[in-house]
Coordinates of C-alpha atoms and ligand atoms in Angstrom, one line a residue:
Chain I
X252 CA -14.7 -33.3 -7.9
X253 CA -12.8 -33.9 -4.6
X254 CA -10.6 -31.5 -3.5
X255 CA -7.4 -33.1 -1.9
X256 CA -6.3 -31.1 1.2
X257 CA -2.8 -30.2 0.0
X258 CA -3.7 -27.7 -2.7
X259 CA -2.1 -24.4 -1.7
X260 CA -4.7 -22.4 -3.7
X261 CA -7.8 -23.5 -5.3
X262 CA -10.2 -21.4 -7.2
X263 CA -13.5 -22.2 -9.0
X264 CA -15.4 -19.6 -11.1
X265 CA -13.4 -17.0 -9.5
X266 CA -14.6 -13.5 -10.6
X267 CA -13.5 -10.0 -9.9
X268 CA -15.5 -7.0 -11.1
X269 CA -14.7 -3.3 -10.9
X270 CA -18.0 -1.6 -11.2
X271 CA -19.4 -3.2 -14.7
X272 CA -15.9 -4.2 -15.7
X273 CA -15.0 -7.8 -15.4
X274 CA -11.4 -8.1 -14.8
X275 CA -11.4 -11.8 -14.0
X276 CA -14.4 -13.7 -15.5
X277 CA -14.9 -17.0 -13.7
X278 CA -11.5 -19.0 -13.7
X279 CA -10.5 -22.4 -12.3
X280 CA -7.1 -23.2 -11.3
X281 CA -5.4 -25.2 -8.5
X282 CA -1.8 -24.5 -7.3
X283 CA 0.0 -27.4 -5.6
X284 CA 2.6 -26.9 -2.9
X285 CA 6.2 -26.8 -3.8
X286 CA 5.5 -25.8 -7.5
X287 CA 6.3 -22.9 -9.4
X288 CA 3.0 -21.7 -10.9
X289 CA 2.6 -19.0 -13.6
X290 CA 0.0 -16.8 -15.0
X291 CA 1.0 -16.0 -18.6
X292 CA -0.9 -13.1 -20.3
X293 CA -0.8 -9.6 -22.1
X294 CA -1.8 -6.3 -20.4
X295 CA -5.2 -6.3 -18.8
X296 CA -5.7 -10.0 -18.8
X297 CA -6.4 -10.0 -15.2
X298 CA -3.4 -11.4 -13.8
X299 CA -2.9 -8.8 -11.0
X300 CA -6.4 -8.8 -10.0
X301 CA -6.1 -12.7 -9.5
X302 CA -3.1 -12.3 -7.6
X303 CA -4.3 -9.6 -5.3
X304 CA -7.5 -12.0 -4.5
X305 CA -5.0 -14.7 -3.6
X306 CA -3.1 -12.4 -1.4
X307 CA -6.1 -11.4 0.3
X308 CA -5.7 -7.7 -0.3
X309 CA -8.7 -7.6 -2.7
X310 CA -12.1 -9.1 -2.1
X311 CA -13.5 -11.9 -4.1
X312 CA -16.7 -10.6 -6.1
X313 CA -18.0 -14.0 -6.8
X314 CA -16.9 -17.7 -7.1
X315 CA -14.8 -19.8 -4.6
X316 CA -11.3 -19.1 -3.3
X317 CA -9.3 -21.2 -0.7
X318 CA -6.0 -20.2 0.1
X319 CA -3.8 -22.6 2.5
X320 CA -7.2 -24.4 3.2
X321 CA -8.8 -21.2 4.4
X322 CA -11.5 -18.6 3.2
X323 CA -9.7 -15.2 2.3
X324 CA -13.1 -13.5 3.4
X325 CA -12.8 -14.5 6.9
X326 CA -9.3 -15.5 7.3
X327 CA -7.4 -12.8 5.6
X328 CA -4.8 -11.9 8.4
X329 CA -4.0 -15.5 9.2
X330 CA -3.5 -16.4 5.5
X331 CA -1.3 -13.3 4.8
X332 CA 0.7 -14.1 7.7
X333 CA 2.0 -17.3 5.8
X334 CA 2.4 -15.5 2.3
X335 CA 5.0 -13.3 0.9
X336 CA 4.0 -10.7 -1.7
X337 CA 5.9 -8.9 -4.2
X338 CA 3.4 -6.6 -6.0
X339 CA 3.6 -5.4 -9.6
X340 CA 4.4 -1.8 -8.3
X341 CA 7.1 -1.6 -5.7
X342 CA 5.7 -0.6 -2.3
X343 CA 8.8 -0.1 -0.4
X344 CA 8.8 2.6 2.3
X345 CA 10.7 5.4 0.8
X346 CA 11.0 7.2 4.1
X347 CA 13.1 4.5 5.5
X348 CA 16.4 3.0 4.7
X349 CA 17.0 -0.5 3.2
X350 CA 17.5 -2.3 6.4
X351 CA 14.6 -0.4 8.1
X352 CA 12.5 -1.7 5.4
X353 CA 13.0 -5.1 6.3
X354 CA 12.7 -4.3 10.1
X355 CA 9.3 -2.6 10.0
X356 CA 8.0 -5.3 7.8
X357 CA 9.0 -8.0 10.1
X358 CA 7.4 -5.9 12.9
X359 CA 4.1 -5.8 10.8
X360 CA 4.2 -9.6 11.0
X361 CA 4.8 -9.3 14.8
X362 CA 8.2 -10.8 14.7
X363 CA 10.5 -10.0 17.6
X364 CA 13.4 -7.9 16.8
X365 CA 15.9 -10.4 17.5
X366 CA 14.4 -12.8 15.0
X367 CA 14.1 -9.9 12.5
X368 CA 17.9 -8.7 12.8
X369 CA 19.2 -12.5 12.2
X370 CA 16.8 -12.8 9.1
X371 CA 17.6 -9.5 7.9
X372 CA 21.2 -10.2 7.7
X373 CA 20.7 -13.3 5.7
X374 CA 18.1 -11.6 3.3
X375 CA 20.3 -8.7 2.6
X376 CA 23.0 -11.1 1.7
X377 CA 20.5 -12.9 -0.6
X378 CA 19.4 -9.7 -2.2
X379 CA 23.0 -8.5 -2.7
X380 CA 22.3 -5.3 -0.8
X381 CA 24.5 -5.8 2.4
X382 CA 26.7 -2.6 1.3
X383 CA 23.6 -0.6 0.7
X384 CA 21.9 -1.4 3.9
X385 CA 22.0 2.0 5.4
X386 CA 21.1 3.8 2.2
X387 CA 17.6 5.2 1.3
X388 CA 15.6 3.3 -1.0
X389 CA 14.9 6.0 -3.6
X390 CA 18.4 6.0 -5.2
X391 CA 18.5 2.2 -5.6
X392 CA 18.3 0.8 -9.1
X393 CA 15.1 -0.9 -10.4
X394 CA 16.8 -4.3 -10.0
X395 CA 18.0 -3.7 -6.4
X396 CA 14.4 -2.2 -5.5
X397 CA 12.9 -5.5 -6.8
X398 CA 15.5 -7.6 -5.0
X399 CA 14.6 -5.6 -1.9
X400 CA 10.9 -6.2 -2.4
X401 CA 11.6 -10.0 -2.6
X402 CA 13.8 -10.1 0.4
X403 CA 11.2 -8.1 2.4
X404 CA 8.5 -10.5 1.2
X405 CA 10.6 -13.4 2.7
X406 CA 10.9 -12.1 6.4
X407 CA 8.2 -14.1 7.5
X408 CA 9.5 -17.3 5.9
X409 CA 6.3 -17.6 3.7
X410 CA 4.9 -20.9 2.4
X411 CA 4.3 -19.1 -0.9
X412 CA 5.7 -16.3 -2.6
X413 CA 3.3 -14.2 -4.9
X414 CA 5.3 -12.6 -7.6
X415 CA 3.4 -10.1 -9.8
X416 CA 5.7 -9.2 -12.9
X417 CA 8.9 -9.8 -10.8
X418 CA 11.1 -8.6 -13.7
X419 CA 9.0 -6.2 -15.8
X420 CA 11.2 -3.1 -16.7
X421 CA 14.6 -4.7 -15.7
X422 CA 17.6 -5.1 -18.1
X423 CA 18.4 -8.7 -19.2
X424 CA 21.4 -8.8 -16.6
X425 CA 19.2 -7.6 -13.7
X426 CA 16.5 -10.0 -14.8
X427 CA 18.8 -13.1 -15.0
X428 CA 20.1 -12.4 -11.6
X429 CA 16.4 -12.3 -10.2
X430 CA 15.7 -15.4 -11.9
X431 CA 18.6 -17.1 -10.5
X432 CA 17.5 -16.0 -7.0
X433 CA 14.0 -17.3 -7.6
X434 CA 15.4 -20.5 -8.9
X435 CA 17.2 -20.8 -5.4
X436 CA 14.0 -20.2 -3.5
X437 CA 12.2 -22.8 -5.5
X438 CA 15.2 -25.4 -4.7
X439 CA 14.5 -24.5 -0.9
X440 CA 10.9 -25.6 -1.2
X441 CA 9.1 -22.1 -1.5
X442 CA 6.0 -22.3 -3.7
X443 CA 6.4 -19.7 -6.4
X444 CA 3.1 -18.2 -7.9
X445 CA 4.1 -15.6 -10.6
X446 CA 2.7 -13.6 -13.3
X447 CA 4.5 -12.6 -16.3
X448 CA 4.2 -11.4 -20.0
X449 CA 7.5 -12.6 -20.8
X450 CA 7.2 -16.3 -22.4
X451 CA 10.8 -16.8 -21.7
X452 CA 10.3 -16.1 -18.0
X453 CA 7.5 -18.5 -17.9
X454 CA 9.5 -21.3 -19.7
X455 CA 12.5 -20.6 -17.2
X456 CA 10.7 -20.7 -13.9
X457 CA 7.5 -22.3 -14.2
X458 CA 6.6 -26.0 -13.6
X459 CA 3.0 -25.2 -14.6
X460 CA 1.2 -22.3 -16.0
X461 CA -2.3 -21.1 -17.2
X462 CA -2.5 -18.9 -20.2
X463 CA -4.8 -15.8 -19.3
X464 CA -6.6 -13.5 -21.8
X465 CA -9.3 -11.0 -21.1
X466 CA -10.2 -12.3 -17.7
X467 CA -10.3 -15.9 -18.9
X468 CA -7.9 -19.0 -18.9
X469 CA -7.2 -20.3 -22.4
X470 CA -5.0 -23.0 -21.4
X471 CA -3.3 -24.9 -18.8
X472 CA -0.2 -27.3 -18.4
X473 CA 3.6 -27.5 -18.3
X474 CA 5.3 -25.3 -20.7
X475 CA 6.4 -28.4 -22.7
X476 CA 2.9 -29.9 -22.7
X477 CA 1.2 -26.5 -23.9
X478 CA 4.0 -26.3 -26.8
X479 CA 3.3 -30.0 -27.6
X480 CA -0.4 -29.7 -27.5
X481 CA -1.1 -26.3 -29.2
X482 CA 2.0 -25.2 -31.3
X483 CA 4.4 -27.4 -33.4
X484 CA 7.9 -28.6 -32.7
X485 CA 9.2 -25.9 -35.2
X486 CA 8.1 -22.7 -36.7
X487 CA 9.2 -21.0 -39.7
X488 CA 9.0 -17.1 -39.5
X489 CA 8.8 -15.0 -42.7
X490 CA 9.5 -11.4 -42.9
X491 CA 8.5 -9.4 -45.9
X492 CA 9.4 -5.8 -47.2
X493 CA 5.9 -4.5 -47.1
X494 CA 2.3 -5.4 -46.0
X495 CA 1.5 -5.8 -49.8
X496 CA 4.3 -8.3 -50.3
X497 CA 2.9 -10.2 -47.3
X498 CA -0.5 -10.1 -48.6
X499 CA 0.7 -11.2 -52.1
X500 CA 2.6 -14.1 -50.8
X501 CA -0.3 -15.6 -48.7
X502 CA -2.2 -17.4 -51.5
X503 CA 1.3 -19.4 -52.3
X504 CA 1.7 -20.4 -48.7
X505 CA -1.4 -22.5 -48.4
X506 CA -0.6 -26.0 -47.5
X507 CA 3.0 -25.5 -46.9
X508 CA 2.8 -26.0 -43.4
X509 CA 0.2 -27.4 -40.7
X510 CA -1.0 -24.1 -40.1
X511 CA 0.0 -20.5 -41.5
X512 CA -0.7 -17.6 -39.5
X513 CA -0.3 -14.1 -40.9
X514 CA 0.5 -11.4 -38.6
X515 CA 1.0 -7.5 -39.1
X516 CA 4.6 -7.7 -40.0
X517 CA 5.3 -11.4 -40.5
X518 CA 4.0 -14.8 -41.2
X519 CA 4.5 -18.0 -39.2
X520 CA 4.2 -21.2 -40.5
X521 CA 3.7 -24.2 -38.0
X522 CA 5.4 -27.3 -39.0
X523 CA 7.2 -30.5 -37.7
X524 CA 10.1 -30.0 -39.9
X525 CA 11.1 -26.4 -40.5
X526 CA 13.9 -26.9 -43.1
X527 CA 11.4 -29.0 -45.3
X528 CA 8.7 -26.4 -45.0
X529 CA 11.3 -23.6 -45.7
X530 CA 12.3 -25.4 -48.8
X531 CA 8.6 -25.9 -50.2
X532 CA 8.2 -22.2 -49.5
X533 CA 10.8 -21.6 -51.9
X534 CA 9.7 -23.9 -54.3
X535 CA 6.3 -22.1 -54.4
X536 CA 8.3 -19.0 -55.5
X537 CA 7.8 -17.2 -52.3
X538 CA 11.0 -15.1 -51.4
X539 CA 10.6 -13.1 -48.2
X540 CA 13.0 -10.6 -46.9
X541 CA 14.1 -12.9 -44.2
X542 CA 13.3 -16.4 -43.3
X543 CA 14.0 -18.0 -39.8
X544 CA 13.4 -21.5 -38.6
X545 CA 13.2 -21.8 -34.8
X546 CA 11.5 -24.0 -32.1
X547 CA 7.8 -23.7 -31.0
X548 CA 7.3 -21.4 -28.0
X549 CA 4.7 -20.4 -25.5
X550 CA 4.3 -17.3 -27.7
X551 CA 3.1 -19.5 -30.4
X552 CA 0.7 -21.3 -27.8
X553 CA -0.6 -18.1 -26.9
X554 CA -1.2 -17.0 -30.5
X555 CA -3.0 -20.1 -31.3
X556 CA -5.1 -20.1 -28.1
X557 CA -6.1 -16.5 -28.2
X558 CA -5.5 -15.2 -31.9
X559 CA -3.1 -12.4 -30.4
X560 CA 0.5 -12.0 -29.6
X561 CA 1.6 -11.4 -26.0
X562 CA 2.5 -7.8 -27.0
X563 CA -0.9 -6.8 -28.0
Chain D
X169 CA -18.2 -32.7 -2.1
X170 CA -15.8 -29.8 -2.1
X171 CA -14.8 -27.9 0.9
X172 CA -15.2 -24.8 -0.7
X173 CA -17.9 -22.1 0.5
X174 CA -18.9 -19.2 -1.5
X175 CA -17.2 -15.9 -0.2
X176 CA -18.5 -12.6 0.1
X177 CA -17.2 -9.0 0.1
X178 CA -16.1 -8.2 3.5
X179 CA -16.7 -4.6 4.9
X180 CA -17.0 -4.8 8.6
X181 CA -15.4 -1.9 10.3
X182 CA -17.6 -1.9 13.4
X183 CA -15.8 -4.5 15.2
X184 CA -12.6 -4.0 13.4
X185 CA -11.6 -1.0 15.4
X186 CA -12.0 -2.7 18.9
X187 CA -10.1 -5.9 17.6
X188 CA -7.3 -3.8 16.2
X189 CA -6.9 -2.0 19.7
X190 CA -7.3 -5.0 21.6
X191 CA -4.5 -6.8 19.6
X192 CA -2.0 -3.7 20.1
X193 CA -1.4 -4.1 16.3
X194 CA -1.8 -0.3 15.5
X195 CA 1.4 0.3 17.8
X196 CA 3.3 -1.1 14.6
X197 CA 2.3 1.9 12.6
X198 CA 3.6 4.1 15.5
X199 CA 6.9 2.0 15.5
X200 CA 7.2 2.9 11.8
X201 CA 6.8 6.6 12.5
X202 CA 9.4 6.2 15.1
X203 CA 11.8 4.7 12.5
X204 CA 11.0 7.6 10.2
X205 CA 11.4 10.5 12.7
X206 CA 14.5 9.1 14.2
X207 CA 16.3 10.4 11.1
X208 CA 14.4 13.4 10.7
X209 CA 13.8 14.5 14.4
X210 CA 14.5 18.2 13.4
X211 CA 11.1 18.2 11.5
X212 CA 9.5 17.4 14.9
X213 CA 11.7 19.9 16.6
X214 CA 10.6 22.6 14.3
X215 CA 6.9 21.9 14.9
X216 CA 7.7 22.6 18.6
X217 CA 9.2 26.0 18.0
X218 CA 6.4 27.6 16.2
X219 CA 4.0 27.6 19.1
X220 CA 6.5 28.7 21.5
X221 CA 7.4 31.7 19.3
X222 CA 3.7 32.5 19.1
X223 CA 3.7 32.4 22.9
X224 CA 6.7 34.8 23.3
X225 CA 5.5 37.3 20.7
X226 CA 1.7 37.3 21.3
X227 CA 1.7 36.5 24.9
X228 CA 4.7 38.6 26.2
X229 CA 4.9 41.1 23.2
X230 CA 1.0 41.8 23.0
X231 CA 0.5 41.2 26.8
X232 CA 2.8 44.1 27.5
X233 CA 0.4 46.5 25.7
X234 CA -3.0 45.3 26.8
X235 CA -4.2 45.2 30.4
X236 CA -5.4 42.2 32.5
X237 CA -8.2 39.9 31.4
X238 CA -11.3 39.1 33.4
X239 CA -11.6 35.2 33.5
X240 CA -14.9 35.0 35.6
X241 CA -15.6 34.9 39.4
X242 CA -14.3 38.5 39.5
X243 CA -10.8 37.4 38.8
X244 CA -8.4 39.2 36.5
X245 CA -5.2 37.7 35.1
X246 CA -2.5 39.2 33.0
X247 CA -3.0 38.8 29.3
X248 CA -0.1 36.3 28.6
X249 CA -1.6 34.2 31.6
X250 CA -4.9 34.2 29.7
X251 CA -3.5 33.5 26.0
X252 CA -0.9 30.8 27.0
X253 CA -3.6 27.8 27.7
X254 CA -5.3 28.8 24.3
X255 CA -2.1 28.6 22.4
X256 CA -1.4 25.2 24.1
X257 CA -4.6 24.1 22.6
X258 CA -3.9 25.4 19.2
X259 CA -0.6 23.6 19.3
X260 CA -2.1 20.5 20.0
X261 CA -4.3 20.8 17.0
X262 CA -1.6 22.0 14.7
X263 CA 0.7 19.3 15.6
X264 CA -1.5 16.7 14.1
X265 CA -3.5 18.5 11.4
X266 CA -0.6 18.4 8.9
X267 CA 0.5 14.8 9.8
X268 CA -3.1 13.4 9.4
X269 CA -4.0 15.3 6.2
X270 CA -1.0 16.2 4.0
X271 CA 1.3 13.5 5.3
X272 CA -1.3 10.9 5.5
X273 CA -2.4 11.7 1.8
X274 CA 1.0 11.3 0.5
X275 CA 1.5 8.0 2.2
X276 CA -2.0 6.6 1.2
X277 CA -2.0 7.9 -2.4
X278 CA 1.6 8.2 -3.8
X279 CA 4.1 6.3 -1.5
X280 CA 1.8 3.3 -1.4
X281 CA 2.8 2.9 2.2
X282 CA -0.4 1.4 3.4
X283 CA -0.7 -1.0 0.3
X284 CA 2.5 -2.6 1.7
X285 CA 1.0 -2.6 5.1
X286 CA -2.2 -4.2 4.0
X287 CA -0.4 -7.1 2.4
X288 CA 0.8 -8.3 5.9
X289 CA -1.5 -9.4 8.8
X290 CA -2.4 -5.9 9.6
X291 CA -5.8 -4.6 8.7
X292 CA -7.5 -1.3 7.7
X293 CA -8.5 -0.4 11.3
X294 CA -4.9 -0.8 12.3
X295 CA -3.8 1.7 10.0
X296 CA -6.5 4.3 11.1
X297 CA -5.9 3.6 14.8
X298 CA -2.2 3.5 14.2
X299 CA -1.7 6.5 12.4
X300 CA -4.1 8.4 15.0
X301 CA -2.0 7.0 17.9
X302 CA 1.3 8.4 16.5
X303 CA -0.5 11.9 16.1
X304 CA -1.4 11.4 20.0
X305 CA 2.3 10.7 20.6
X306 CA 3.2 13.8 18.9
X307 CA 0.7 16.2 20.5
X308 CA 1.6 14.8 23.9
X309 CA 5.2 15.4 23.4
X310 CA 4.6 18.9 22.2
X311 CA 2.2 19.7 25.0
X312 CA 4.7 18.7 27.5
X313 CA 7.4 20.7 26.3
X314 CA 5.0 23.7 25.8
X315 CA 3.7 23.3 29.2
X316 CA 7.2 23.4 30.7
X317 CA 8.0 26.6 28.8
X318 CA 4.8 28.3 30.5
X319 CA 6.0 27.1 33.9
X320 CA 9.5 28.5 33.0
X321 CA 7.7 31.8 32.1
X322 CA 5.6 31.9 35.3
X323 CA 2.4 31.4 33.3
X324 CA 0.9 28.5 35.3
X325 CA -1.1 29.2 38.3
X326 CA -2.5 25.8 39.6
X327 CA -1.6 22.1 39.9
X328 CA -4.5 21.2 37.8
X329 CA -2.1 22.0 35.0
X330 CA -0.6 18.7 35.0
X331 CA -3.8 17.7 33.4
X332 CA -3.0 20.0 30.6
X333 CA -1.1 17.2 28.8
X334 CA -3.7 14.5 28.8
X335 CA -6.2 17.2 27.6
X336 CA -3.8 18.1 24.7
X337 CA -3.6 14.5 23.8
X338 CA -7.4 14.6 23.6
X339 CA -7.4 17.5 21.5
X340 CA -4.9 15.9 19.3
X341 CA -7.2 12.7 19.1
X342 CA -10.3 14.8 18.0
X343 CA -8.5 16.4 15.1
X344 CA -6.3 13.2 14.3
X345 CA -9.3 11.2 13.8
X346 CA -11.2 13.8 11.9
X347 CA -8.2 14.7 9.6
X348 CA -7.8 11.3 8.5
X349 CA -11.4 10.7 7.8
X350 CA -11.4 14.0 5.8
X351 CA -8.4 13.1 3.9
X352 CA -10.0 10.0 2.6
X353 CA -12.2 12.3 0.4
X354 CA -9.4 14.5 -0.9
X355 CA -8.4 14.1 -4.6
X356 CA -5.5 16.1 -4.9
X357 CA -3.2 18.7 -3.3
X358 CA -5.6 21.6 -4.1
X359 CA -8.1 20.1 -1.8
X360 CA -5.7 20.9 1.1
X361 CA -6.9 24.5 0.9
X362 CA -10.2 23.4 2.6
X363 CA -8.1 22.2 5.5
X364 CA -6.6 25.7 5.9
X365 CA -10.1 27.0 5.4
X366 CA -11.1 25.2 8.5
X367 CA -8.0 25.4 10.7
X368 CA -7.3 29.2 10.3
X369 CA -10.8 30.4 11.5
X370 CA -10.5 27.9 14.3
X371 CA -7.2 29.0 15.3
X372 CA -8.5 32.8 15.4
X373 CA -12.0 32.4 16.7
X374 CA -11.9 29.9 19.6
X375 CA -11.6 32.3 22.1
X376 CA -8.0 31.8 21.7
X377 CA -6.9 35.5 22.0
X378 CA -9.7 37.2 23.7
X379 CA -12.6 36.1 25.9
X380 CA -15.8 34.6 24.7
X381 CA -17.6 37.9 26.0
X382 CA -16.0 40.0 23.6
X383 CA -17.5 38.2 20.6
X384 CA -20.9 39.5 19.2
X385 CA -23.5 37.3 20.9
X386 CA -24.5 35.2 18.0
X387 CA -20.9 34.6 17.0
X388 CA -20.3 33.8 20.5
X389 CA -22.9 30.9 20.5
X390 CA -21.4 29.8 17.1
X391 CA -17.9 29.5 18.6
X392 CA -19.2 27.5 21.7
X393 CA -20.0 24.6 19.5
X394 CA -16.9 24.4 17.6
X395 CA -14.2 21.9 18.3
X396 CA -11.2 23.8 19.1
X397 CA -13.2 25.9 21.4
X398 CA -13.7 22.8 23.7
X399 CA -9.9 22.3 23.7
X400 CA -9.1 26.0 24.6
X401 CA -11.9 26.2 27.5
X402 CA -10.5 22.8 28.7
X403 CA -6.9 23.9 28.8
X404 CA -7.5 27.5 30.1
X405 CA -9.8 26.0 33.0
X406 CA -7.1 23.5 33.9
X407 CA -4.0 25.9 33.8
X408 CA -6.1 28.7 35.9
X409 CA -7.2 26.0 38.4
X410 CA -10.8 27.1 37.4
X411 CA -12.0 23.5 37.5
X412 CA -15.6 22.1 37.4
X413 CA -17.8 19.3 36.2
X414 CA -18.6 21.2 33.2
X415 CA -15.1 20.3 31.9
X416 CA -16.4 16.7 31.4
X417 CA -18.7 18.1 28.5
X418 CA -15.8 19.5 26.6
X419 CA -13.5 16.4 27.1
X420 CA -16.6 14.2 26.0
X421 CA -17.0 16.3 23.0
X422 CA -13.3 15.9 22.1
X423 CA -13.5 12.1 22.7
X424 CA -16.5 11.6 20.7
X425 CA -15.2 13.5 17.8
X426 CA -11.9 11.6 17.7
X427 CA -13.9 8.1 18.1
X428 CA -16.2 9.1 15.1
X429 CA -13.3 10.1 13.0
X430 CA -11.4 7.0 13.5
X431 CA -14.7 5.1 12.7
X432 CA -15.4 6.9 9.6
X433 CA -11.8 6.7 8.6
X434 CA -11.7 3.0 8.9
X435 CA -14.7 2.7 6.6
X436 CA -13.5 4.7 4.0
X437 CA -10.1 3.2 3.9
X438 CA -11.7 -0.2 3.6
X439 CA -13.5 1.0 0.6
X440 CA -10.5 2.6 -0.8
X441 CA -7.5 0.4 -0.1
X442 CA -9.3 -3.0 -0.1
X443 CA -10.6 -2.9 -3.9
Ligands
LIG246 N1 -8.9 -0.9 -9.1 C1 -9.4 -1.1 -10.2 N2 -10.5 -0.4 -10.6 C2 -10.9 -0.4 -12.1 N3 -10.6 -1.2 -12.7 C3 -9.3 -2.0 -12.5 C4 -8.7 -2.0 -11.2 N4 -7.7 -2.9 -11.4 C5 -7.8 -3.4 -12.6 N5 -8.7 -2.8 -13.2 C6 -9.1 -3.3 -14.5 O1 -9.2 -4.9 -14.7 C7 -8.5 -5.3 -15.9 C8 -7.4 -6.2 -15.6 O2 -6.5 -5.7 -14.7 P1 -5.2 -6.4 -14.1 O3 -4.5 -5.5 -13.6 O4 -5.7 -7.6 -13.3 O5 -4.5 -7.1 -15.5 P2 -3.2 -7.5 -15.7 O6 -3.2 -8.8 -16.3 O7 -2.5 -7.6 -14.3 O8 -2.4 -6.5 -16.6 P3 -0.8 -6.0 -16.6 O9 -0.1 -6.9 -17.3 O10 -1.0 -4.5 -17.4 O11 -0.5 -5.6 -15.3 C9 -8.1 -4.1 -16.5 O12 -8.9 -3.9 -17.6 C10 -7.9 -3.0 -15.6 O13 -8.2 -1.7 -16.3
LIG247 MG1 -0.7 -6.7 -13.6

């Protein structure tokens, strides 16, 4: 297969091992310029390990990786000069103030103080931190720290921004504010590469994503494609009073939908027409504690592809 | 055909230190420290007072009780003149030990300061060299202030003493490089007791407070090969104007120790931080 030159990241059989443990197990993917690309997967799937290899902070164990057309093994500094990195754990400099964090980060990239000063003003505005510029980093809220980390990652005007779980641990309001900022960056043409275990985040932000589980890629496509291919348009969720009620109902659920998936606390019935399926379930004499008809989501795709839920 | 080539795990610290220095990139770590201490300058100032207090109490206080000290060539000097250059060497060591062990440990293990640095174009060697370079700035500043205090107290007897400041920087370099290297093996704060276990005997037994001739012979030879002794001998010779080619040996020892430290630190940090 020929690789066209415009891919921002290209990986083939990319593998990361820590001792005997295989964190990333031979994955292939390709990230184009200008798109928002996501890695969706549960804890331990290998998302951060993959991101750290793309960001040239962690060496590749085996396989092939090209970032911005270069090889991370030999061109790490040149690649990193053109990337912005938001790591999973904040690495803000707690000995410095908000604005000094931007200043010194710009200096690490070799930018002049004049350039940094101009950009820092803009970025503080972007991160809604102008009023806090002279404060220390420690007392900032989680959302503020995250926004500052993103602002810091933009000081070198990167061609791509790598975001490792940008909103994990934030309350919904802080999360929505961040999504809005990231959406703005995307409009400005910055390539976004992000990991998440929130399917809502993946649906909101990603043009294309891969589903990762235990170091492997289980599926790939646009959110809409993935749902169309692996889930159904609608899903009927049945909740039962107890696990024994759930087990007792299962034989009578056979054939009511395209696919019936029992979980620990509920049963999912995949179907094109939720209301019809709900009616069929009632006709079969099954009366769960609660019944809900909803659209198929990436969560369902994940379950179908891996046999597990994202929270596992 | 694809343009892809297989990649391998890079660990190549040898050339890395030279490249780092050539690009002046470690200076950016020095800048970071300047930004930090711009707000906490009093911490730096406090580090200066300690040796000066020692000089006043031991030099002038004890000096009033004991007689002059023979320094070779049939020459005798007052005790405070003898002990002051030793204190200068000690302050150069102490000025960097805390920074390159305890402070470095916090930055590398808990604050994740270097994880942020290494996501930028900077490399592991820039961190090792940059953090040592900052220690040099610090020991140079301390030594200057200490030397001026000595001049004010009339404890300096030769113009060679202007070289006492570069000599102090060399002492700082030797201990900074080794300090960072040693810290890469530390697992928790408990391990810092070992630092004290090394520093305190060096402080007491490097011909700092009494001449080498007063030690039992075997101990005297042991002292001759310890690092702080090189610094004490160097500083004392310069301040007393007792200069000879032999001093280059002391200087060479310290330079080699610092270089080896930075080299080992770079190797170790590459393993620990580029996982
Ligand atoms: N430095 C390391 N040393 C040893 N094992 C590691 C290291 N980093 C990650 N791992 C292991 O590799 C696997 C993948 O971890 P990784 O952090 O890439 O997953 P993740 O998808 O980012 O998970 P999370 O959602 O929890 O952040 C895990 O089993 C983890 O324990
Ligand atoms: Mg992770």
